[in-house]
Coordinates of C-alpha atoms and ligand atoms in Angstrom, one line a residue:
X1 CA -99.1 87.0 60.4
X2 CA -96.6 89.9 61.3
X3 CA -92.8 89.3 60.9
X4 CA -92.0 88.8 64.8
X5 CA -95.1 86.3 65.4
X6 CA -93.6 84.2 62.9
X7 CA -90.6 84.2 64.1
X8 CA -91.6 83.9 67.5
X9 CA -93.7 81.0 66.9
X10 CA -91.0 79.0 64.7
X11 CA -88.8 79.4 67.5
X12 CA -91.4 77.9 69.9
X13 CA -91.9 74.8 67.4
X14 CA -88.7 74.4 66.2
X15 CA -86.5 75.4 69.4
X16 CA -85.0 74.1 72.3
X17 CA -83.3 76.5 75.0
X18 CA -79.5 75.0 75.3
X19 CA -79.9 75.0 79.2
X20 CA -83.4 73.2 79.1
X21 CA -84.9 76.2 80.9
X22 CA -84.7 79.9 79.1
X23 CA -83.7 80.9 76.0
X24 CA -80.9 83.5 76.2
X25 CA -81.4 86.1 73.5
X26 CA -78.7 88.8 72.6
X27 CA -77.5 91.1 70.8
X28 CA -74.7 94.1 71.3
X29 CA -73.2 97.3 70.2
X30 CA -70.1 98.4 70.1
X31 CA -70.0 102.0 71.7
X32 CA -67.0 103.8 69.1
X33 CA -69.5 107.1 69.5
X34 CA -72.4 108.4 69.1
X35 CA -75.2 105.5 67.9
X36 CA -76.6 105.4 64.6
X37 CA -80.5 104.7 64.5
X38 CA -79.9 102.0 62.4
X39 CA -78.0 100.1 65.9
X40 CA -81.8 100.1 67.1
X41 CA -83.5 98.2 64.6
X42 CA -81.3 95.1 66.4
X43 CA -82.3 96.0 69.7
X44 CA -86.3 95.8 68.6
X45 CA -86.0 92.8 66.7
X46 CA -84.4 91.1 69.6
X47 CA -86.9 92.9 72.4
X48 CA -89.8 92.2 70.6
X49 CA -88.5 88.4 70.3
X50 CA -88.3 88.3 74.0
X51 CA -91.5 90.2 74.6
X52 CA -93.5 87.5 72.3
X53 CA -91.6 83.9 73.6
X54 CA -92.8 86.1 77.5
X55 CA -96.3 86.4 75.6
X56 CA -96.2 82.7 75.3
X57 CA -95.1 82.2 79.0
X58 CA -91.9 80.8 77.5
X59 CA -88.9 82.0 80.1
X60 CA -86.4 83.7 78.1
X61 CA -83.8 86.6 78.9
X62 CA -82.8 89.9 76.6
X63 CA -79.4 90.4 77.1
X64 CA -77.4 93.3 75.8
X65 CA -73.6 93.5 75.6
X66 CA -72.1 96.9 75.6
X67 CA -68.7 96.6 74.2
X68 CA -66.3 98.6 75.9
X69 CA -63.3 96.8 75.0
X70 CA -63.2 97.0 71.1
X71 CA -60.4 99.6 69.7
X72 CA -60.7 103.3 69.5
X73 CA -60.2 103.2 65.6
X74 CA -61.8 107.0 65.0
X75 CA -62.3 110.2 66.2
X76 CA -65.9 111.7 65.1
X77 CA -65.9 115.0 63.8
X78 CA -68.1 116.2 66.8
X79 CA -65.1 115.7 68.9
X80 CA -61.9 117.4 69.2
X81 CA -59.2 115.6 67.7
X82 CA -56.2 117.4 69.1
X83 CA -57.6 115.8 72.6
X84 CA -58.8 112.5 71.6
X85 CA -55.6 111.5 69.1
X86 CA -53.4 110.1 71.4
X87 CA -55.9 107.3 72.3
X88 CA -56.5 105.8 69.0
X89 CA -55.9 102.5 69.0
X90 CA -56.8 101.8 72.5
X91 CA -60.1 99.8 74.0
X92 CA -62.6 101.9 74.6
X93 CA -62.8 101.9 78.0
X94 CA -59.2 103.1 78.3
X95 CA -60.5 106.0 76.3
X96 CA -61.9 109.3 78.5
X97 CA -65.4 110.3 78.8
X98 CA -65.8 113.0 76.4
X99 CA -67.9 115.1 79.4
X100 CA -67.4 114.5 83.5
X101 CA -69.2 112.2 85.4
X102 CA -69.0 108.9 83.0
X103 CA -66.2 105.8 83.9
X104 CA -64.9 106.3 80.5
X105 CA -65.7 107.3 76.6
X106 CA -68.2 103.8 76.1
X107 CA -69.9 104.6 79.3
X108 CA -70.8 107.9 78.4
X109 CA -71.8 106.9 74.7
X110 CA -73.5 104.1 76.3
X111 CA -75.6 105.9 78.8
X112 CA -77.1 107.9 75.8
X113 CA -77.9 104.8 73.9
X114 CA -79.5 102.9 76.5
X115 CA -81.6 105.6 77.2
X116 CA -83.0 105.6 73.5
X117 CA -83.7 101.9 74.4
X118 CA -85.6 103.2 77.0
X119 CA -87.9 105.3 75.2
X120 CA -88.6 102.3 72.9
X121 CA -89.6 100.5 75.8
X122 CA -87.0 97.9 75.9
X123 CA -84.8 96.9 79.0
X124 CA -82.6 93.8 78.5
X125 CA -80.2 93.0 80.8
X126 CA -76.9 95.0 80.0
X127 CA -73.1 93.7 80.5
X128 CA -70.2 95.0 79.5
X129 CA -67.5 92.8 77.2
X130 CA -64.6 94.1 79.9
X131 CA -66.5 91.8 82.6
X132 CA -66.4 89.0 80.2
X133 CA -63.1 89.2 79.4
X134 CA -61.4 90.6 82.7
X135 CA -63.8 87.8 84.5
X136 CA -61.9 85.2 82.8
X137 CA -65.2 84.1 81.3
X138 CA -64.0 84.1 77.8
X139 CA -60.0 82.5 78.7
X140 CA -61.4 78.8 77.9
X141 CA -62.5 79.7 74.5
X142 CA -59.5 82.0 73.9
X143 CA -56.9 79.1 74.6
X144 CA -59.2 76.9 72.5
X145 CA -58.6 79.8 69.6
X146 CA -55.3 79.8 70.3
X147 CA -54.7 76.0 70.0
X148 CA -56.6 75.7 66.8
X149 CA -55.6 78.5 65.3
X150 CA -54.9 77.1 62.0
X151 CA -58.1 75.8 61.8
X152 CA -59.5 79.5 62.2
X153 CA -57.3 80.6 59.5
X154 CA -58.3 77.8 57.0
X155 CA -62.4 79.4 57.9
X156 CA -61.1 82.6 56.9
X157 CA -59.8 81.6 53.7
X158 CA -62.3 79.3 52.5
X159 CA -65.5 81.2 54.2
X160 CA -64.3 84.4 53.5
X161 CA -61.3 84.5 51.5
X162 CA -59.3 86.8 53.9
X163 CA -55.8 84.9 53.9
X164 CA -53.6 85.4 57.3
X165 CA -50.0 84.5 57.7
X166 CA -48.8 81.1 59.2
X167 CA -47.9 83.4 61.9
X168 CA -51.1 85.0 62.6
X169 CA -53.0 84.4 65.8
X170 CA -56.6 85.4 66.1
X171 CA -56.1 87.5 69.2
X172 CA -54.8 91.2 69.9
X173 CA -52.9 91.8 73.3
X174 CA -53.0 95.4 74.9
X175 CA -49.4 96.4 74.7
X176 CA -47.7 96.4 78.1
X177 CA -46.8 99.5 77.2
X178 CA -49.0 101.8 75.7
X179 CA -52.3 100.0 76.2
X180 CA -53.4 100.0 72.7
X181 CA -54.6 97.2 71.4
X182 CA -55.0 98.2 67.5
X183 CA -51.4 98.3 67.3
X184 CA -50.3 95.2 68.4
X185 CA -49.3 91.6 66.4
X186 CA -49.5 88.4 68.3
X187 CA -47.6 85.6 67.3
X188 CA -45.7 81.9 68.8
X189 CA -48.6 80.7 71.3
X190 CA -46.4 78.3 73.7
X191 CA -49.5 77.2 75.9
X192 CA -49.2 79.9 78.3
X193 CA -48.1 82.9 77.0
X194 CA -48.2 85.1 73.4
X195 CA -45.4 86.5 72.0
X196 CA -46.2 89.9 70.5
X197 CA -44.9 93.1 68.7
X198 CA -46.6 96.8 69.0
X199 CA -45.6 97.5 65.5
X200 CA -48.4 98.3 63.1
X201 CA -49.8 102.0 62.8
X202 CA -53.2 101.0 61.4
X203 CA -54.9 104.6 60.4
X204 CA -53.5 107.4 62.8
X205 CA -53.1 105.2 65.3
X206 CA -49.2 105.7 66.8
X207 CA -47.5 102.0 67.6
X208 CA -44.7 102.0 70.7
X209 CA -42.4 99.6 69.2
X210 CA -42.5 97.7 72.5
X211 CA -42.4 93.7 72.0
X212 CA -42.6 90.8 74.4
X213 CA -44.6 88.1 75.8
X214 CA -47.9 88.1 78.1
X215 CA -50.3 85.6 79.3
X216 CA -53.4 86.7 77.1
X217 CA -56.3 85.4 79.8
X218 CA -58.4 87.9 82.2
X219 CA -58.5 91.1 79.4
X220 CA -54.7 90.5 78.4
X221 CA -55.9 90.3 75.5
X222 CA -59.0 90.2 73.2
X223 CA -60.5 88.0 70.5
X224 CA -60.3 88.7 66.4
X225 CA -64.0 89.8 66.6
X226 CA -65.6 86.7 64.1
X227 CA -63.7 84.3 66.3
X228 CA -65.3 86.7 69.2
X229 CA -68.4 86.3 68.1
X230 CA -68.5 82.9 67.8
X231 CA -66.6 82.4 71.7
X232 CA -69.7 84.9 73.0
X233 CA -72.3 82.8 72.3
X234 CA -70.3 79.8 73.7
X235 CA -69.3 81.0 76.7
X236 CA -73.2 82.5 77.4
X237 CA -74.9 79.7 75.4
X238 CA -76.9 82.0 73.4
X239 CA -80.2 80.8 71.9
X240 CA -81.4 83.3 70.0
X241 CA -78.9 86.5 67.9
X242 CA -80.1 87.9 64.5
X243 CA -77.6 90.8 62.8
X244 CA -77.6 93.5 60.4
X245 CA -77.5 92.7 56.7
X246 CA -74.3 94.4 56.3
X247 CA -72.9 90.9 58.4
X248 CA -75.4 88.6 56.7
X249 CA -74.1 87.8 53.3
X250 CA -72.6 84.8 52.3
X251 CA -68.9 84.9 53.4
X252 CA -69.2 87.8 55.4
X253 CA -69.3 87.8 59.8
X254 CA -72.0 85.5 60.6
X255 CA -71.0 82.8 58.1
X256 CA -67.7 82.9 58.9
X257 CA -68.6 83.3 63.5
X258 CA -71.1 80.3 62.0
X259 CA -68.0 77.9 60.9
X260 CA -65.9 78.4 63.7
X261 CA -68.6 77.7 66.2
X262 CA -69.4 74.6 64.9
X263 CA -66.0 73.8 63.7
X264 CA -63.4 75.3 66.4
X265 CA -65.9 75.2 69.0
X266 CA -68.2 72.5 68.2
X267 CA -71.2 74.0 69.5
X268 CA -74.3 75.0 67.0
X269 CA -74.4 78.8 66.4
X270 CA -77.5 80.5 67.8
X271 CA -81.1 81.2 65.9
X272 CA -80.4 83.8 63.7
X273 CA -82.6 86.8 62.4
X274 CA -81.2 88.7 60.1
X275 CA -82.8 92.0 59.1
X276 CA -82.4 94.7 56.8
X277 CA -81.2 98.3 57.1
X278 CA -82.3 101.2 58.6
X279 CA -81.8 103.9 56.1
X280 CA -81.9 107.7 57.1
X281 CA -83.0 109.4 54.3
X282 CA -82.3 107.5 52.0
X283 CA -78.9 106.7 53.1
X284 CA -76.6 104.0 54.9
X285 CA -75.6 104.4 58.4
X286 CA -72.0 104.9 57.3
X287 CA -72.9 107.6 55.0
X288 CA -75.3 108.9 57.4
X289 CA -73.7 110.9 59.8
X290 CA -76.0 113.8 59.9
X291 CA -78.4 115.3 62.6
X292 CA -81.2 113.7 62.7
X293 CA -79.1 109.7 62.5
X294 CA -78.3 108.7 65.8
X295 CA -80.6 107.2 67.7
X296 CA -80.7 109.9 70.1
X297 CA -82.4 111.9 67.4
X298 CA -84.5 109.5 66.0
X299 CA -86.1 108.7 69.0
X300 CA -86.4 112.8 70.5
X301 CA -88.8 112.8 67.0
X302 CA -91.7 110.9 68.3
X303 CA -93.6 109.6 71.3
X304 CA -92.8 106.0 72.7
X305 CA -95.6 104.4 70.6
X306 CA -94.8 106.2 67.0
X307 CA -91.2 105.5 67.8
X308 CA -91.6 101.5 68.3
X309 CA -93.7 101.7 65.1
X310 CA -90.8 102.9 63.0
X311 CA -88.2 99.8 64.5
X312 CA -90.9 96.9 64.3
X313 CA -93.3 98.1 62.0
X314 CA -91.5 96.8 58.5
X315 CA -90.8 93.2 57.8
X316 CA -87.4 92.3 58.7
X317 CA -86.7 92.2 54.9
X318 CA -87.6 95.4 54.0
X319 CA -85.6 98.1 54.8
X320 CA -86.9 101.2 56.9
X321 CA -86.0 104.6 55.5
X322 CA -86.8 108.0 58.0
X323 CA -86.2 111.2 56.2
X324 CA -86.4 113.6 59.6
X325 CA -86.4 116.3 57.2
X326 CA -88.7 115.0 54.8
X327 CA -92.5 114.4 54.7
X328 CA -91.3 110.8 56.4
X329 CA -92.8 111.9 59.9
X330 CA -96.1 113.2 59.3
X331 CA -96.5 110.1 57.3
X332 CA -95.2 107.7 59.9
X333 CA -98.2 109.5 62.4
X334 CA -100.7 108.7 59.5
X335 CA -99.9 105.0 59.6
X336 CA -100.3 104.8 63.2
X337 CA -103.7 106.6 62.9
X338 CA -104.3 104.1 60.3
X339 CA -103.7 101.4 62.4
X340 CA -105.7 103.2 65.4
X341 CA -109.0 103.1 62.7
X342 CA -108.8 99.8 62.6
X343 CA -108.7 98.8 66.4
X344 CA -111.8 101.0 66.9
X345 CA -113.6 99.7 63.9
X346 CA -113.2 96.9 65.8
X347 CA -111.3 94.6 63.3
X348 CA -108.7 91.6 64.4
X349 CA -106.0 91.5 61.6
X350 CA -102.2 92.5 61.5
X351 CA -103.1 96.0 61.1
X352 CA -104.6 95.7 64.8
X353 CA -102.0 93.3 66.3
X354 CA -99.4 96.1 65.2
X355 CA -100.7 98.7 66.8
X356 CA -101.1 96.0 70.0
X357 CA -97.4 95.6 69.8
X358 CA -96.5 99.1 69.4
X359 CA -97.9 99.9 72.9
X360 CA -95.6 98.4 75.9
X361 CA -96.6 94.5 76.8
X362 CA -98.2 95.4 80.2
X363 CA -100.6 97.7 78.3
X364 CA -101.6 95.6 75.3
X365 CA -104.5 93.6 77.3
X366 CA -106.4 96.6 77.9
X367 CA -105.7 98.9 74.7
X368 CA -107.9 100.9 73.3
X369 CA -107.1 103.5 70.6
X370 CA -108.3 107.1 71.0
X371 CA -108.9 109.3 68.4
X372 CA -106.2 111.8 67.3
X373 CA -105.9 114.6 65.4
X374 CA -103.4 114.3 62.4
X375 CA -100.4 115.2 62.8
X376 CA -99.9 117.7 59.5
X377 CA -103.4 119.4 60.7
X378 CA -101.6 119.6 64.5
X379 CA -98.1 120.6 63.0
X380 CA -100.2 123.6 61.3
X381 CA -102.6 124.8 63.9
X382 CA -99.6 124.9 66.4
X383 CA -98.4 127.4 63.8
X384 CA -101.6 129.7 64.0
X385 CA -101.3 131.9 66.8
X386 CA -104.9 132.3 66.7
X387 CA -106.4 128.8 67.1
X388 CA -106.7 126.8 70.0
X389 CA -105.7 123.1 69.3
X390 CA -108.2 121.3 71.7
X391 CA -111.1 123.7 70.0
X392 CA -109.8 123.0 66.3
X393 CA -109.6 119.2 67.5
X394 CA -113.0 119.2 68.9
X395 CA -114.7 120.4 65.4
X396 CA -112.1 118.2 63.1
X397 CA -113.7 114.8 65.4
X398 CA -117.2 116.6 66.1
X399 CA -117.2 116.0 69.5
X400 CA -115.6 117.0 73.0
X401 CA -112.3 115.2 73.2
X402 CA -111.7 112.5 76.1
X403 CA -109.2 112.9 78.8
X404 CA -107.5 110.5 77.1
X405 CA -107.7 112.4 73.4
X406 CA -107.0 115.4 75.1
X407 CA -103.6 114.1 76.6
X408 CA -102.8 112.5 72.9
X409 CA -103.6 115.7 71.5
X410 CA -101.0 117.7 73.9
X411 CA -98.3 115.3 72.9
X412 CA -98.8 115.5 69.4
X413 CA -98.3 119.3 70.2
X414 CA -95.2 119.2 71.7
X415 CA -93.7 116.7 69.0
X416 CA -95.1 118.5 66.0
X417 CA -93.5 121.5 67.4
X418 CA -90.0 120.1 68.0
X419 CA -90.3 118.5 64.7
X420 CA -90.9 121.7 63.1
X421 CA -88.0 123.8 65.0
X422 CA -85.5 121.2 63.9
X423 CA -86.5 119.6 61.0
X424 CA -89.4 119.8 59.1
X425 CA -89.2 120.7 55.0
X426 CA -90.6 124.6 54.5
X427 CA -93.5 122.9 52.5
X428 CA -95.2 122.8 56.3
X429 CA -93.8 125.8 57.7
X430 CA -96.5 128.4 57.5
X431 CA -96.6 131.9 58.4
X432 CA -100.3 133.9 58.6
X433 CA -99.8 136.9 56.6
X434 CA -100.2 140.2 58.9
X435 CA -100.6 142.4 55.3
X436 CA -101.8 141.8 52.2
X437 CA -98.5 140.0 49.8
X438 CA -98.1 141.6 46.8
X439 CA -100.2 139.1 44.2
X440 CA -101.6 139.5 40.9
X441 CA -105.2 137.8 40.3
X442 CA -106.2 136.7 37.2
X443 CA -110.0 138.3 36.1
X444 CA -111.8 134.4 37.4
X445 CA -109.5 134.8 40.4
X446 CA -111.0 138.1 41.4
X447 CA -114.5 137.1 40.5
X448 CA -114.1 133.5 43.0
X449 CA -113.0 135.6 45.4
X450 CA -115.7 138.2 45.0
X451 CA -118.2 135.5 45.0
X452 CA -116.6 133.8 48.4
X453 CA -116.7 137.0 50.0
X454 CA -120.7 137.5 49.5
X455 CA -120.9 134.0 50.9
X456 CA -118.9 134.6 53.9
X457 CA -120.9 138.2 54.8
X458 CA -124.3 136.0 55.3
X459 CA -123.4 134.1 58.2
X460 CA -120.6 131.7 60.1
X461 CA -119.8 128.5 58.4
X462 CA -118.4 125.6 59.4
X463 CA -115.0 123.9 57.5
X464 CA -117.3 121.8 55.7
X465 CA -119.6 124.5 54.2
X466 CA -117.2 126.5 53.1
X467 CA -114.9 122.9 51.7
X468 CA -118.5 122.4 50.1
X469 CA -118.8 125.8 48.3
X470 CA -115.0 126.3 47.2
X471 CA -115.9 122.5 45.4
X472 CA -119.1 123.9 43.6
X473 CA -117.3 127.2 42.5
X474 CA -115.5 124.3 40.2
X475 CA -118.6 125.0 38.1
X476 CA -120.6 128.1 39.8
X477 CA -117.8 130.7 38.6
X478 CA -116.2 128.4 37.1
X479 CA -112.3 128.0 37.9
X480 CA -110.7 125.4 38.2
X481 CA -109.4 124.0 42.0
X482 CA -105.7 125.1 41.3
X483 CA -106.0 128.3 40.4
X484 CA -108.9 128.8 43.1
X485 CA -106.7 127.4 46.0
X486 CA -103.5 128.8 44.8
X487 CA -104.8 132.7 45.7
X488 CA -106.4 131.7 48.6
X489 CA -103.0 130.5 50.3
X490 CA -101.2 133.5 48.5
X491 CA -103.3 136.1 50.3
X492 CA -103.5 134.1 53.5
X493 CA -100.2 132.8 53.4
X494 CA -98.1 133.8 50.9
X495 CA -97.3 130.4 49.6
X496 CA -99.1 128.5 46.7
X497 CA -100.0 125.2 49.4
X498 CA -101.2 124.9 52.5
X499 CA -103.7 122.7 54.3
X500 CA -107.1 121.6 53.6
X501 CA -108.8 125.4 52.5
X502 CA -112.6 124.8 53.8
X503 CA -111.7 124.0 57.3
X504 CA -108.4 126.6 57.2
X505 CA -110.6 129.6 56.5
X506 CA -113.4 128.3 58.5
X507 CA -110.4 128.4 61.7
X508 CA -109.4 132.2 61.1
X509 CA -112.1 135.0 62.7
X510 CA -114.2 136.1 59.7
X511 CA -113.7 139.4 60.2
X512 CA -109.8 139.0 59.4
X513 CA -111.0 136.9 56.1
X514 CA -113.8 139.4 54.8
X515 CA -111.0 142.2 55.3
X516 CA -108.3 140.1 53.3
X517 CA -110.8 139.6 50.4
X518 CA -111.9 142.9 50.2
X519 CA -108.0 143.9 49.9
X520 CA -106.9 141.8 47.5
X521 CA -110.2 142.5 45.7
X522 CA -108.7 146.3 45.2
Ligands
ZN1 ZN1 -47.3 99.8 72.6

């Protein structure tokens, strides 16, 4: 059984939904820049959740917070700092839109993000934490904070072992003054109001050394984020939240949001999921900051189908690891093609039901799988100025391709060819050779050659006749396979790899191939 179905099903055994009707599932980001990938692998886990409990005709709701009112804590290097220094410290949505035509700096990050959901095929219901707050959805569980502040400050210690003053109040105001939030201490909670000081200068962010007192309700002021955490699921009644590992361990986030749910707020914290990282290349999204990370990127690599394979495809407790730049890709497209095999041979296993769930849920009823090309033969033949694709395609499946292959096919195109203008490692970069390169052949060299030559004048052959006789030359010359396909792609291609030899000389006009034997013959 895959990952989510047993999830899915526990949930339906095990679950009730707090308001006796649909279970609210949910999960957020908090929109500091540009997304990392890795912020997507929450978004499937939750989406597919929802899509399977909907699979089940059990009423249940995706909803997505942005957060727009966490601080501006740092500037990303794609940004100019000289512009975007002065707003350190402030919530996000007091920060500008980086380009015109967005409310503010989360809206704009936001509206890229949601649009990666998009390609995934996911839609949950978005809010934004400023409604929440400025609402005065979230005052009851503030002043319940507030009162019992103590009692979040004994979680911290003994959950966590972070240790707070006497003083310290688990809520930040947004300075009268300034509007920064990151800057400010609260202290002396009299019921009503918060007495507070703008006094710290956390990182670069500049303090105003304004002080005085403020009713924290209606986006006065904002919760410390575990205690947040904890009030969001109260004040939603949230059934269903999973998180990242980085907030999983013991002591970390979700243990501590766990205790003061159940403790300050005496409600039981939602089902949780926690899942593993999303590594790019190897690395951790806070080492990652490179093209080819955010989720922008990720998802401009591959069609909607490939893409949801990446998020959902792993077990939640195995990490997924995407090297753009690495042989990651083609490899990715292999394992849906695997998966494709299987649905037209017909089998019923979790090989087929996750190629069912990589496809959107209105599709998966009538799903069929066509054949493709793969995508290291399309990623070459889009390089070969002299092949058509849909006729290469047509020989590689020996048959005319569908409508429906056909359309695959021109998709795989465009893809392969973005993927190899922006990423793709020089071992699949390939470059017919107009001349002759300068090679030296061993004496067996020459004479395979010689003999591939006589057997190219009789007639045309097809990929396999030719795969067939390079194989028997093993013993017929003899040479062995490396030093046989080694010239080949140094005369062809001036490069000692290259694709499958048979079918890649069978592809180039004969002429061309009789006249580049006959040189490098000489
Ligand atoms: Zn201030």
């Amino acid at each position: 059984m895959l990952w989510a179905d047993k999830i899915a099903s526990d949930i339906r055994s095990t679950r009730k939904p707090r308001d006796g009707k649909t279970f609210l599932i949910r999960d957020e980001k908090t929109l500091s820049g540009r997304v990392h990938v890795g912020s997507m692998r929450g978004v499937a886990v939750h989406g597919l959740i929802s899509e399977l409990l909907s699979e089940y005709d059990i009423p249940n709701e995706y909803r997505y917070e942005l957060n727009d009112f966490d601080p501006f804590d740092s500037i990303p290097g794609y940004l100019d700092t000289e512009k975007f220094r002065e707003y350190l410290g402030k919530p996000l949505y007091m920060v500008p839109s980086p380009e015109a035509g967005f409310k503010n700096y989360a809206e704009y990050f936001g509206d890229e993000f949601v649009s990666v959901h998009k390609k995934a095929g996911f839609t949950p219901n978005y809010y934004r934490a400023t409604e929440m707050y400025q609402s005065g959805k979230m005052d009851a569980c503030m002043k319940t904070a507030l009162e019992r502040a103590s009692d979040v400050r004994r979680i911290l210690k003994e959950v966590s072992g972070s240790e707070k003053d006497v003083s310290w109040l688990p809520v930040s105001v947004v300075c009268e003054n300034c509007g920064k939030i990151m800057t400010t201490r609260a202290y002396d909670y009299d019921g009503e109001t918060i007495g507070y000081s703008c006094d710290r200068n956390p990182d670069e962010a500049k303090s105003c050394g304004h002080s005085g007192r403020v009713a924290p309700w209606k986006g006065a002021a904002k919760l410390f984020w575990k205690v947040e955490w904890a009030a969001k699921w109260v004040v939603q009644g949230v059934d269903i939240e999973g998180g990242g590992k980085d907030h999983s361990t013991k002591g970390g986030s979700r243990d501590v949001a766990n205790h003061i749910c159940r403790e300050v707020f005496d409600t039981e914290p939602p089902y949780d999921i926690p899942y593993e990282f999303f590594l790019v290349g190897g690395k951790k999204m806070s080492s990652s900051k490179g093209r080819g990370s955010s989720a922008k990127d990720m998802g401009d690599l591959f069609p909607s189908e490939l893409f949801r394979l990446v998020l959902i495809g792993k077990d939640i407790r195995e990490q997924i690891d995407v090297d753009p730049q690495g042989e990651s890709v083609p490899r990715l497209y292999d394992w849906y093609d695997e998966l494709a095999e299987e649905v037209r041979a017909g089998a019923a296993d979790d090989r087929t039901r996750l190629y069912a769930l990589c496809a959107l849920p209105k599709e998966r009823a009538a799903l069929s799988a066509p054949w493709e090309m793969r995508f290291r033969e399309v990623a070459f033949i889009v390089q070969m100025a002299h092949l058509l694709l849909a006729e290469e395609a047509a020989r590689v499946k020996g048959s005319a391709l569908t409508s429906d292959e056909k359309q695959k096919l021109d998709e795989r195109a465009r893809y392969a060819k973005f993927w190899l203008s922006a990423y793709a490692p020089e071992e699949f970069k390939y470059e017919l050779q107009d001349v002759l390169p300068a090679v030296e052949l061993t004496d067996t060299q020459k004479n395979a050659l010689a003999v591939l030559a006589e057997f190219l004048k009789s007639r045309e052959h097809t990929g396999e006749e030719l795969h067939a006789k390079l194989h028997e030359m093993k013993t017929s010359v003899p040479i062995a396979p490396k030093e046989l396909f080694q010239v080949i792609y140094r005369i062809f291609l001036n490069r000692d790899s290259g694709p499958k030899a048979g079918w890649f000389l069978a592809g180039l006009p004969r002429d061309f191939v009789l006249t580049r034997l006959e040189e490098a013959l000489q």
